[in-house]
CSV table of C-alpha atoms in Angstrom, one decimal:
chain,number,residue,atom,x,y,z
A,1,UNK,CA,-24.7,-50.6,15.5
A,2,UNK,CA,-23.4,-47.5,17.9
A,3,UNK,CA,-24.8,-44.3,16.2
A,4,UNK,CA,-22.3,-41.6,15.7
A,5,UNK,CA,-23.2,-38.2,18.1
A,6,UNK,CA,-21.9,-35.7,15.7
A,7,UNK,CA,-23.6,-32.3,17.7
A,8,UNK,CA,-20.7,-31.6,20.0
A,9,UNK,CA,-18.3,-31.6,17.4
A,10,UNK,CA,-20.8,-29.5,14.8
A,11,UNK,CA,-20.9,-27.1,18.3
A,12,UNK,CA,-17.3,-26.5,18.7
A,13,UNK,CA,-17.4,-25.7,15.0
A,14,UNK,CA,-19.5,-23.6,14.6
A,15,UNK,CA,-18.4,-21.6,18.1
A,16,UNK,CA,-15.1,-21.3,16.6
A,17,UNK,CA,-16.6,-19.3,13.3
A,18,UNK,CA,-18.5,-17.1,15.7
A,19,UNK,CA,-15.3,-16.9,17.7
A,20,UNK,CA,-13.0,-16.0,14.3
A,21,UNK,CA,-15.3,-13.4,13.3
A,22,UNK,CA,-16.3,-11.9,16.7
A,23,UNK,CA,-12.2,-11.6,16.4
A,24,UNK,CA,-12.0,-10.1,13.2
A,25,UNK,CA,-15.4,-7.5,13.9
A,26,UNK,CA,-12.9,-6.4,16.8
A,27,UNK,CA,-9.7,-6.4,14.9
A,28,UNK,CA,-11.7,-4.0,12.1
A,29,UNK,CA,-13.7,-1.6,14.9
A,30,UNK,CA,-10.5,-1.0,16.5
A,31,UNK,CA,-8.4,-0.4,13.2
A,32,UNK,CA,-11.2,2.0,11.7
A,33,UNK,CA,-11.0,4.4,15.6
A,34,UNK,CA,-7.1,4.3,14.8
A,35,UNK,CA,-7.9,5.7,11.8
A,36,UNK,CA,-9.8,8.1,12.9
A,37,UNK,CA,-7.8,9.4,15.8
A,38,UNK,CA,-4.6,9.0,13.8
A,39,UNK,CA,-6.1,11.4,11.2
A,40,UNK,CA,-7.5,13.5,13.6
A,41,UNK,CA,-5.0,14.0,16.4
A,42,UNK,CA,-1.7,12.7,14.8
A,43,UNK,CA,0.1,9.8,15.9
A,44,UNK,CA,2.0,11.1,19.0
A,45,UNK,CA,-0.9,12.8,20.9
A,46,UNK,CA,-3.4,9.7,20.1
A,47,UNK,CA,-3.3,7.6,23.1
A,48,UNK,CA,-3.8,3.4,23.7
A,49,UNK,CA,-6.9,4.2,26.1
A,50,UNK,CA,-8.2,7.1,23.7
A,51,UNK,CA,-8.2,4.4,21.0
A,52,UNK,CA,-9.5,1.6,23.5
A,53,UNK,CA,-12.8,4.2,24.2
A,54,UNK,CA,-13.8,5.1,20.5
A,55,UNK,CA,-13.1,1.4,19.2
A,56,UNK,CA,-15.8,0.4,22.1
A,57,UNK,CA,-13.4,-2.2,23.6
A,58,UNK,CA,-11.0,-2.4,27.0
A,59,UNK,CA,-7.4,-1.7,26.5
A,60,UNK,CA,-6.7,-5.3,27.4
A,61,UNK,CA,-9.0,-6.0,24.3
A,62,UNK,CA,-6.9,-3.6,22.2
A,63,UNK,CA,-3.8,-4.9,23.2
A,64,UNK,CA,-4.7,-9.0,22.9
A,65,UNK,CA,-6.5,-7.6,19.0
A,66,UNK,CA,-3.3,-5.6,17.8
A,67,UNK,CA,-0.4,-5.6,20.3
A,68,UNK,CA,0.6,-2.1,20.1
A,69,UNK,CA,-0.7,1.3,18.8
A,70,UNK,CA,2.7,0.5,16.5
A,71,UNK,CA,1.1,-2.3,15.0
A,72,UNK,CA,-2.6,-0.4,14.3
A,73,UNK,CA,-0.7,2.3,13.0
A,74,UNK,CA,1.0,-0.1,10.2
A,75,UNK,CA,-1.9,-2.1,10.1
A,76,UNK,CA,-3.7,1.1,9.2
A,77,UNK,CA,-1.4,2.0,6.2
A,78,UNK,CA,-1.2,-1.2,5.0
A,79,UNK,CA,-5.4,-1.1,4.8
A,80,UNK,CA,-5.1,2.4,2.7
A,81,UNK,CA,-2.6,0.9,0.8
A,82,UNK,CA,-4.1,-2.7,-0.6
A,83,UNK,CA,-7.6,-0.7,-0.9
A,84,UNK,CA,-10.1,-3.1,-1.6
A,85,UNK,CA,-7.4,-6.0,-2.1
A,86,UNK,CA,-6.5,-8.5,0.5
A,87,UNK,CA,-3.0,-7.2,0.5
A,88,UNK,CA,-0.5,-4.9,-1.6
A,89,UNK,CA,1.0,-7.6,-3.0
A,90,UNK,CA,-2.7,-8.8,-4.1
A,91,UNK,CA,-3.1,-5.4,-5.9
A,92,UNK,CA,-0.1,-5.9,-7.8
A,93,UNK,CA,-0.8,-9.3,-8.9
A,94,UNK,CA,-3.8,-7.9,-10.8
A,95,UNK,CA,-1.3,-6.4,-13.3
A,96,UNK,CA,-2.1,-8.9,-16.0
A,97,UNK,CA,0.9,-10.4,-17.7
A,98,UNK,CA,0.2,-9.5,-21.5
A,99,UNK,CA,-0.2,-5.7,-21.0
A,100,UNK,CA,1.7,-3.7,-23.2
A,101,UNK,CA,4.7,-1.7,-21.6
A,102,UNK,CA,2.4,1.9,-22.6
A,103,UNK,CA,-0.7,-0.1,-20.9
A,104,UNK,CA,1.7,-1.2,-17.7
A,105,UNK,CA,2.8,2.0,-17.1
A,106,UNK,CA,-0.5,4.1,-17.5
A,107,UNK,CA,-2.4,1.4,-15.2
A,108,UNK,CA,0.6,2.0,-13.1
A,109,UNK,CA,0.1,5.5,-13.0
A,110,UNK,CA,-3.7,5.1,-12.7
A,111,UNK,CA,-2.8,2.6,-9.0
A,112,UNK,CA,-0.4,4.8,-7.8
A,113,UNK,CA,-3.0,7.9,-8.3
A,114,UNK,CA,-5.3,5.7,-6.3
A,115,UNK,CA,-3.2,4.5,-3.6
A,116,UNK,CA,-2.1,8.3,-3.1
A,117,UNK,CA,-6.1,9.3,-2.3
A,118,UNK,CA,-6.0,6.6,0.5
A,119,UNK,CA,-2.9,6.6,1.8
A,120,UNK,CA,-1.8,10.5,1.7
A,121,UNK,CA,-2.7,11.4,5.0
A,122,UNK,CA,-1.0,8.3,6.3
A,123,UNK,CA,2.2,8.7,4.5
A,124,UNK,CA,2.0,11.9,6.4
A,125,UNK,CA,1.6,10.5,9.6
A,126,UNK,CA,4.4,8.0,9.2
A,127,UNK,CA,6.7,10.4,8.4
A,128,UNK,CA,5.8,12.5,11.3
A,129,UNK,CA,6.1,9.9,13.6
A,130,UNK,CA,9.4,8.3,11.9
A,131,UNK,CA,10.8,11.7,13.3
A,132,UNK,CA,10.4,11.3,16.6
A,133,UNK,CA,10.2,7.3,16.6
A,134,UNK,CA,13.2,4.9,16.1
A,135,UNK,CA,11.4,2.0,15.7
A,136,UNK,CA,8.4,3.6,13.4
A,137,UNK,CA,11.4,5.2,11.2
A,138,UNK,CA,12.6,1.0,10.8
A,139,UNK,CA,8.7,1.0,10.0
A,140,UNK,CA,8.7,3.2,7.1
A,141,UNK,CA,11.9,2.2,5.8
A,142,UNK,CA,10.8,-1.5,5.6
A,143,UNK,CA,7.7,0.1,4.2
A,144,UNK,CA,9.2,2.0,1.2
A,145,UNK,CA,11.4,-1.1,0.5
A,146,UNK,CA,8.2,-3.0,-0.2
A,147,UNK,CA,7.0,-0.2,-2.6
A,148,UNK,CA,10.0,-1.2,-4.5
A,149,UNK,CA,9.7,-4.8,-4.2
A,150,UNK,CA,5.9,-4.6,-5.8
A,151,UNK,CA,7.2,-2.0,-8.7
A,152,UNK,CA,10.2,-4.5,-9.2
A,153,UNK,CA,7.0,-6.9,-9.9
A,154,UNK,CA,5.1,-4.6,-12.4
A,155,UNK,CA,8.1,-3.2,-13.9
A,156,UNK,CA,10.1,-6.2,-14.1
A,157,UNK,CA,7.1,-7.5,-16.9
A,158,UNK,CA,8.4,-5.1,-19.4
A,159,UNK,CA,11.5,-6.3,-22.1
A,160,UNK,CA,13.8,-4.6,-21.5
A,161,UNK,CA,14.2,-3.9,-25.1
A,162,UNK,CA,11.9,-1.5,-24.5
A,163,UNK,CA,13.3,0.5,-21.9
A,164,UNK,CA,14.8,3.9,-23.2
A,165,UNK,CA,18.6,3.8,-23.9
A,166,UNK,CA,21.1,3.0,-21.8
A,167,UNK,CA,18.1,1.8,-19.3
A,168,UNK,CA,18.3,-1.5,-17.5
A,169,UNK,CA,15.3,-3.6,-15.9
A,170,UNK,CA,16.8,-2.8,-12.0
A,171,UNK,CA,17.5,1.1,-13.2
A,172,UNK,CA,13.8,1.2,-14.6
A,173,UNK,CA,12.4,-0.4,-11.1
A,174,UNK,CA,14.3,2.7,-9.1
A,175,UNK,CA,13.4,5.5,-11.4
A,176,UNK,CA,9.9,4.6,-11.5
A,177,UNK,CA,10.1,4.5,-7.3
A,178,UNK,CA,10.8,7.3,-7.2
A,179,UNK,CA,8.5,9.3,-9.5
A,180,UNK,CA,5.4,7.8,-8.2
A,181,UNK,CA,6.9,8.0,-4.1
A,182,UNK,CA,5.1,9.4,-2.0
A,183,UNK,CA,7.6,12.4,-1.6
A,184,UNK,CA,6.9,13.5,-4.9
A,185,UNK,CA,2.8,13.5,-4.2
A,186,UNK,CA,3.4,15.6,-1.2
A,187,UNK,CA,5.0,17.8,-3.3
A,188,UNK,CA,2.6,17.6,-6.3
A,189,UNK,CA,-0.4,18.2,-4.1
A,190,UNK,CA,0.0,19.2,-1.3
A,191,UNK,CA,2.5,22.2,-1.6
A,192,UNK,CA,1.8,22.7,-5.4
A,193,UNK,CA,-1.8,22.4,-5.4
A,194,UNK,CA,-2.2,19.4,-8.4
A,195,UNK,CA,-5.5,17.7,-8.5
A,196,UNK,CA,-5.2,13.9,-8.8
A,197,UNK,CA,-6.7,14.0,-11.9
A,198,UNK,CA,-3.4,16.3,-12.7
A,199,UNK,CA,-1.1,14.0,-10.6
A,200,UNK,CA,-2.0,10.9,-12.4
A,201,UNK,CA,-1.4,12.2,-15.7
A,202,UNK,CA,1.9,14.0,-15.1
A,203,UNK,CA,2.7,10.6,-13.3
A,204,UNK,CA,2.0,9.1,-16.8
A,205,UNK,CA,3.7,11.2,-18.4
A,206,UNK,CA,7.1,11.2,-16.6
A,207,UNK,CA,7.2,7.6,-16.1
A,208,UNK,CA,6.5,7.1,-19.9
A,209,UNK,CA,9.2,9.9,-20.9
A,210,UNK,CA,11.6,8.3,-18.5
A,211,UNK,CA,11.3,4.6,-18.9
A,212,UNK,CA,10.1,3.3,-22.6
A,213,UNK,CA,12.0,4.1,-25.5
A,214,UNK,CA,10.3,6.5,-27.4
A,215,UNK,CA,8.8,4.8,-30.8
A,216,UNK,CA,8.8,7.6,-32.8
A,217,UNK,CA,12.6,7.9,-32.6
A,218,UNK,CA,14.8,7.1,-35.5
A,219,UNK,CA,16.2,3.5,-34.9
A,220,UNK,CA,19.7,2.3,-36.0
A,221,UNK,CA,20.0,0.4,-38.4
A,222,UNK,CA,23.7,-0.6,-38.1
A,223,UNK,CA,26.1,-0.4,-41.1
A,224,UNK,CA,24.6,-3.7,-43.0
């Protein structure tokens, strides 16, 4: 009976794992010298072969890892933003389903406060370049539209029975985007000074205040 020589298959195996995360060790160095540089000499005066040096790697290398300094700089954000989360959309599936709409909105509150300390400077560099930059101002617009997609999915858990008067699901969503955008942290912070500490509690606050009904208030009874 033939015996079955199972090493050259075990060998391309395992050379493709080394491969995959040879790729990803690249992928990561030259994402982390983005970051850097981005921070450090803004978007417009960092340079492909300026990134190509610190990241250790060959411009060709940059460009087969990422495709474009477009890409890293997205690629960048979208790090900041998921934090230690695979994804954005990972983060905001951890929003378990039975919180209460006081406990959705102050974890709310709490993630946004976190995502801010990340992703503050690169907000700042996206709008910078947006300026400037058709296609990173079709960037940042898509960007801030899936901000609203992933509050649509952490709002959209509440009843809307308790939303504050006159308050639908879809209004909730848009007020709530825009008290916790990143405009209104620029503005907060950086021009005004707030700590996050500060930040996360007056993002509490106002997004309390604006979308729950308030359960001390008086309810009506009807005429019956």
């Amino acid at each position: 009976m033939a015996s079955t020589d199972r090493s050259a298959p075990d060998l391309r195996s395992r050379q493709k794992r080394v491969g995959e995360v040879l790729r990803a060790d690249t992928r990561n160095r030259i994402l982390e010298a983005a970051a850097s540089e981005f921070e450090t000499r803004g978007y417009s005066a960092t340079t492909v072969a300026s990134l190509a040096k610190v990241a250790g790697v060959s411009v060709q290398t940059l460009y087969l890892a990422w495709g474009s300094k477009r890409a890293l700089l997205r690629g960048y954000l979208e790090k900041a933003l998921a934090g230690d989360a695979a994804s954005p959309e990972e983060a905001a599936g951890r929003f378990a389903e039975d919180l209460s709409p006081a406990e959705r909105v102050a974890l709310l509150a709490t993630v946004v406060a976190d995502v801010a300390r990340r992703a503050a400077i690169g907000w700042s560099i996206y709008r910078d370049a947006a300026g400037s930059d058709t296609e990173i101002a079709e960037d940042w617009s898509e960007l801030q539209m899936k901000r609203h997609r992933l509050f649509a999915r952490i709002i959209g858990h509440i009843p809307e029975e308790h939303f504050a008067p006159g308050l639908t699901g879809h209004g909730a969503v848009d007020t709530a985007w825009v008290i916790a955008s990143p405009e209104t942290y620029s503005l907060l912070v950086t021009r005004l000074g707030y700590d996050l500490g500060r930040y996360r509690d007056w993002v509490e606050q106002t997004l309390t205040r604006a979308l729950l009904v308030d359960p001390t208030a008086p309810r009506d009874r009807g005429d019956g």
